[in-house]
PDB file of C-alpha atoms in Angstrom:
ATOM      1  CA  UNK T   1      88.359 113.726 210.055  1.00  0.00           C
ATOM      2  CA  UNK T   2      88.224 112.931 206.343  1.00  0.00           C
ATOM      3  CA  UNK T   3      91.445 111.339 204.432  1.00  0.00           C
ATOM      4  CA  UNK T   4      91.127 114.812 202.531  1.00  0.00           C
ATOM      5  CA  UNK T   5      92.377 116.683 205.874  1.00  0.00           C
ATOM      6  CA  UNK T   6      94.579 113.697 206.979  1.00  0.00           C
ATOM      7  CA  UNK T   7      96.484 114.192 204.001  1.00  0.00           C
ATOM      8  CA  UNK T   8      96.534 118.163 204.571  1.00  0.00           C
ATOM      9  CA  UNK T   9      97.838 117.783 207.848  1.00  0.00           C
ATOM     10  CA  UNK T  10     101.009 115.524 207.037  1.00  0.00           C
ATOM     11  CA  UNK T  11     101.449 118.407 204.330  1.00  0.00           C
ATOM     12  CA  UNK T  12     101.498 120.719 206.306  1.00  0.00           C
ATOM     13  CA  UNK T  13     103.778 119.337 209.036  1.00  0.00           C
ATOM     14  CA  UNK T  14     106.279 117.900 206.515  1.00  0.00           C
ATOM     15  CA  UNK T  15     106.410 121.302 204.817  1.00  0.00           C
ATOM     16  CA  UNK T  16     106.716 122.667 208.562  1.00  0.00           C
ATOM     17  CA  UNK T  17     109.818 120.356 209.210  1.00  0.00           C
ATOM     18  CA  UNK T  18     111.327 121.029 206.182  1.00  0.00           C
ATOM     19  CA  UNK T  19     111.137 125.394 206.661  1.00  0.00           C
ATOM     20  CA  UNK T  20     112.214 124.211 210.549  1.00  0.00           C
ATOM     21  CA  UNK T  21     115.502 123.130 209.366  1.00  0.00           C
ATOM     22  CA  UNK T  22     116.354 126.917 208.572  1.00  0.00           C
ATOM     23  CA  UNK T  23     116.496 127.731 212.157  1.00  0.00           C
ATOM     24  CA  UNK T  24     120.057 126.586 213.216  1.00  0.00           C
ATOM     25  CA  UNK T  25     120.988 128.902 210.237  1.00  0.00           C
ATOM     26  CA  UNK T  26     119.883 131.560 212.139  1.00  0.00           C
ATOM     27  CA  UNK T  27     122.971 131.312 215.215  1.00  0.00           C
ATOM     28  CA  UNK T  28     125.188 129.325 213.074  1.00  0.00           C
ATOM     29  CA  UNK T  29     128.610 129.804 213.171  1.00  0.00           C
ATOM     30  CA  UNK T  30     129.761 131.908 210.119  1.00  0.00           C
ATOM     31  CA  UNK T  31     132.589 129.832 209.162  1.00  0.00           C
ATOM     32  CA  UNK T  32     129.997 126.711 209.153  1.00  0.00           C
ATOM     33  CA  UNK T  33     127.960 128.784 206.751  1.00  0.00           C
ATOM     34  CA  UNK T  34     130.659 129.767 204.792  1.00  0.00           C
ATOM     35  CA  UNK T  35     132.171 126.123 204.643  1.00  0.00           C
ATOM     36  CA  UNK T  36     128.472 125.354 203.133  1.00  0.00           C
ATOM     37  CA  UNK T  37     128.439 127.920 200.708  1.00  0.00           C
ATOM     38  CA  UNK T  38     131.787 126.477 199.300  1.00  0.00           C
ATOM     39  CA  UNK T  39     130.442 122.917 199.291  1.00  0.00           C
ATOM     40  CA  UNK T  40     127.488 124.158 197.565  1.00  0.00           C
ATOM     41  CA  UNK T  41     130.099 126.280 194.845  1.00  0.00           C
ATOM     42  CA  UNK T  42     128.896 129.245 195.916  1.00  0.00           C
ATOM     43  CA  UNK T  43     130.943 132.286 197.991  1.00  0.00           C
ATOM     44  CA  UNK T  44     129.440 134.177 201.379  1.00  0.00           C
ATOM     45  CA  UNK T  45     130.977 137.426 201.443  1.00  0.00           C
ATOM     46  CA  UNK T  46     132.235 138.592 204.246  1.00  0.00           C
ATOM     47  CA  UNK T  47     130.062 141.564 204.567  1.00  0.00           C
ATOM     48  CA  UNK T  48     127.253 142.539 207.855  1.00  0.00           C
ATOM     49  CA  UNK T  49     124.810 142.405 205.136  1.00  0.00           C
ATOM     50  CA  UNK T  50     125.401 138.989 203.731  1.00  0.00           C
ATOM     51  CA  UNK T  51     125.779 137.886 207.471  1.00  0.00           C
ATOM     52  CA  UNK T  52     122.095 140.000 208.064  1.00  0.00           C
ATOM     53  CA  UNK T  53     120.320 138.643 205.166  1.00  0.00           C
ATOM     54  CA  UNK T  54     121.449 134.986 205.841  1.00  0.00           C
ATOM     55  CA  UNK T  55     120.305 135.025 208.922  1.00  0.00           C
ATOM     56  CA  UNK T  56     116.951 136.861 208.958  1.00  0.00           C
ATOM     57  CA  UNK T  57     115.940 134.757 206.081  1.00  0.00           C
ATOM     58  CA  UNK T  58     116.610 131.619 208.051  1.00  0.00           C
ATOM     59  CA  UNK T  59     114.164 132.858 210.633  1.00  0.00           C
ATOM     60  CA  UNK T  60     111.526 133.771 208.797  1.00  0.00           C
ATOM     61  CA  UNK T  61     111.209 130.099 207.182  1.00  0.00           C
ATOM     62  CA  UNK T  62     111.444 128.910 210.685  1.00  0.00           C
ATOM     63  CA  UNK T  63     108.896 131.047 211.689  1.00  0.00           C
ATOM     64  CA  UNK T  64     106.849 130.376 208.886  1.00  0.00           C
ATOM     65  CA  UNK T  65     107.082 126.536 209.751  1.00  0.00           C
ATOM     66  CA  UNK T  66     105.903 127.312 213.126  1.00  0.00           C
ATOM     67  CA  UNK T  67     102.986 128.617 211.406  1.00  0.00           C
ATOM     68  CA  UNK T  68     102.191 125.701 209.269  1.00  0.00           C
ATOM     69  CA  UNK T  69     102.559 123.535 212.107  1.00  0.00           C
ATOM     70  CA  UNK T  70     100.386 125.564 214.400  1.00  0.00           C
ATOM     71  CA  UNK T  71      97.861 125.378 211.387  1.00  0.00           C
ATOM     72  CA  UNK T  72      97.802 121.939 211.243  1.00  0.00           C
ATOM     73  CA  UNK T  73      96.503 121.131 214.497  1.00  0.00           C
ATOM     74  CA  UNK T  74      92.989 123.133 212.721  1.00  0.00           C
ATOM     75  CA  UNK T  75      93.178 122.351 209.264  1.00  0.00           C
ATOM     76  CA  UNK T  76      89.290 123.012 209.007  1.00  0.00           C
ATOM     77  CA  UNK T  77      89.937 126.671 210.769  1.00  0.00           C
ATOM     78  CA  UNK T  78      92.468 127.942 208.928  1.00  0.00           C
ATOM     79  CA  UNK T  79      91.617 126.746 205.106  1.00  0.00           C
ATOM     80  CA  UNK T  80      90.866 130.535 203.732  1.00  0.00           C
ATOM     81  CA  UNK T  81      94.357 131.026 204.679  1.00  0.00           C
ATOM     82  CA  UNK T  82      96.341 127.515 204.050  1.00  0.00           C
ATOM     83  CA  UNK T  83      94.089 128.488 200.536  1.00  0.00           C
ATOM     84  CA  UNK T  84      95.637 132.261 200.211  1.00  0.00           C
ATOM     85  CA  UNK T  85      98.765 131.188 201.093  1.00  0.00           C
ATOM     86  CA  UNK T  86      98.946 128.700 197.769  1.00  0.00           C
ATOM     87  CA  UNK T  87      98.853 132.381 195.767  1.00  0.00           C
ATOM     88  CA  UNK T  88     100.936 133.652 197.906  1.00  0.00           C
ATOM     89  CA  UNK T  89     103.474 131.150 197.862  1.00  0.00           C
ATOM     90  CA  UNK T  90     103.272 131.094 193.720  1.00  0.00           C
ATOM     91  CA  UNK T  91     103.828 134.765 193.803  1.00  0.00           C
ATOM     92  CA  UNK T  92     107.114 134.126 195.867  1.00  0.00           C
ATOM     93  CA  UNK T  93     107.799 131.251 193.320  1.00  0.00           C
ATOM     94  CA  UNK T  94     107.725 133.663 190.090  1.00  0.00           C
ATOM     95  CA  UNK T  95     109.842 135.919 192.231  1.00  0.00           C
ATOM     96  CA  UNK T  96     112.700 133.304 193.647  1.00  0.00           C
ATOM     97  CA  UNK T  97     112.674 131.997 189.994  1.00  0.00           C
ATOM     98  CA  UNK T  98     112.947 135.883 188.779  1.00  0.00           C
ATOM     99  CA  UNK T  99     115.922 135.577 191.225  1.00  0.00           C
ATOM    100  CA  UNK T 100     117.434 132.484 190.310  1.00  0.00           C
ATOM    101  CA  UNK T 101     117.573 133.245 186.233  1.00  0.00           C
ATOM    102  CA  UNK T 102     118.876 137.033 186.934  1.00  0.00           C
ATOM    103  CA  UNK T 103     121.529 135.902 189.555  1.00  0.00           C
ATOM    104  CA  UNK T 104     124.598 133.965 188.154  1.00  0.00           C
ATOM    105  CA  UNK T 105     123.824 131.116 190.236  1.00  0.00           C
ATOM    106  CA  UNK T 106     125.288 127.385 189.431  1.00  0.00           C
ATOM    107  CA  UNK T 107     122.872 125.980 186.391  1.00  0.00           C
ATOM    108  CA  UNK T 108     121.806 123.252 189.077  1.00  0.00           C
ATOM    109  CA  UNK T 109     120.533 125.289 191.889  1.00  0.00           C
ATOM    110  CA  UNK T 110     118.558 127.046 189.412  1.00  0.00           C
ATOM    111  CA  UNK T 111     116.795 123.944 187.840  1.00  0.00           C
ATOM    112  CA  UNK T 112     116.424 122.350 190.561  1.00  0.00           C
ATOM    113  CA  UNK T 113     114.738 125.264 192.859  1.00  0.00           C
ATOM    114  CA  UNK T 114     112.939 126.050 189.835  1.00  0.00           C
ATOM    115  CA  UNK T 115     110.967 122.260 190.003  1.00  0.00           C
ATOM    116  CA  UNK T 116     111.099 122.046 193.589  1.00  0.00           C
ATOM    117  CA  UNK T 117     109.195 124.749 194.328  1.00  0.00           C
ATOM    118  CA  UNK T 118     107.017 124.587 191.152  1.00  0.00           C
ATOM    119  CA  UNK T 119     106.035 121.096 192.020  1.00  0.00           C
ATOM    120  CA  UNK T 120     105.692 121.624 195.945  1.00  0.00           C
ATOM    121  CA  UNK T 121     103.205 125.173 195.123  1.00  0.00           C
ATOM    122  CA  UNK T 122     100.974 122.571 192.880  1.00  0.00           C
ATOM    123  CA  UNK T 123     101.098 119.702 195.401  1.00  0.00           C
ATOM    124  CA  UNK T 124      99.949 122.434 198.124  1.00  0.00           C
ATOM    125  CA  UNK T 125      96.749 123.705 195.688  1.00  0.00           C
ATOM    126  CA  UNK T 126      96.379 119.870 195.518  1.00  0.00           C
ATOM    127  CA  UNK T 127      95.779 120.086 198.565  1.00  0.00           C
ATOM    128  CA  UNK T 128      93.922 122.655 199.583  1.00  0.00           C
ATOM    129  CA  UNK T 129      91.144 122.694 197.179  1.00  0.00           C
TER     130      UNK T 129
END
């Protein structure tokens, strides 16, 4: 295994780890989730939607850290797609940043998701290429 690929692989698992923590969001009490939302200065309405939307967004980045770790047991296997996934992921960037300057969100969230996920999306071409 080449450093290149070593270095893919802790990517990938830390990335996986990181979309992992999203999965106790998924049963969390709603009064823990709403406690967060006010630590974070933001409001969770009180609505089956909200609730819906919360939730089901939790589990998909859980289940799409299940995938990265799954990938990075083959790194060498599943390149065309770690490789896809880098335009993939920079389409969802330009969209959550879309998101983030339409939606009156606190100035902070906003910069800081903005270079976050900028910066990861590079590190992850890095990466792949």
């Amino acid at each position: 295994m080449t450093p290149a690929e070593r270095h893919l692989i802790g990517f990938l698992r830390i990335t996986a780890v990181i979309l992992l923590l999203a999965a106790p969001a998924v049963i969390m009490p709603t009064p823990w989730m709403r406690w967060i939302a006010e630590v974070l200065g933001l409001e969770l309405p009180p609505t089956p939607l909200t609730e819906y939307l919360t939730r089901s967004v939790s589990a998909l980045y859980a289940g799409l850290g299940a995938a990265f770790w799954f990938m990075s047991g083959e790194v060498s296997r599943y390149l065309p797609l770690l490789r896809f996934t880098v335009w993939a992921t920079l389409a969802f960037d330009f969209a959550l940043i879309a998101l983030d300057l339409l939606i009156p969100l606190p100035w902070m969230w906003t910069l800081g998701e903005i270079v976050a996920v900028l910066a990861w999306t590079a590190l992850w071409w890095w990466r792949v290429r």
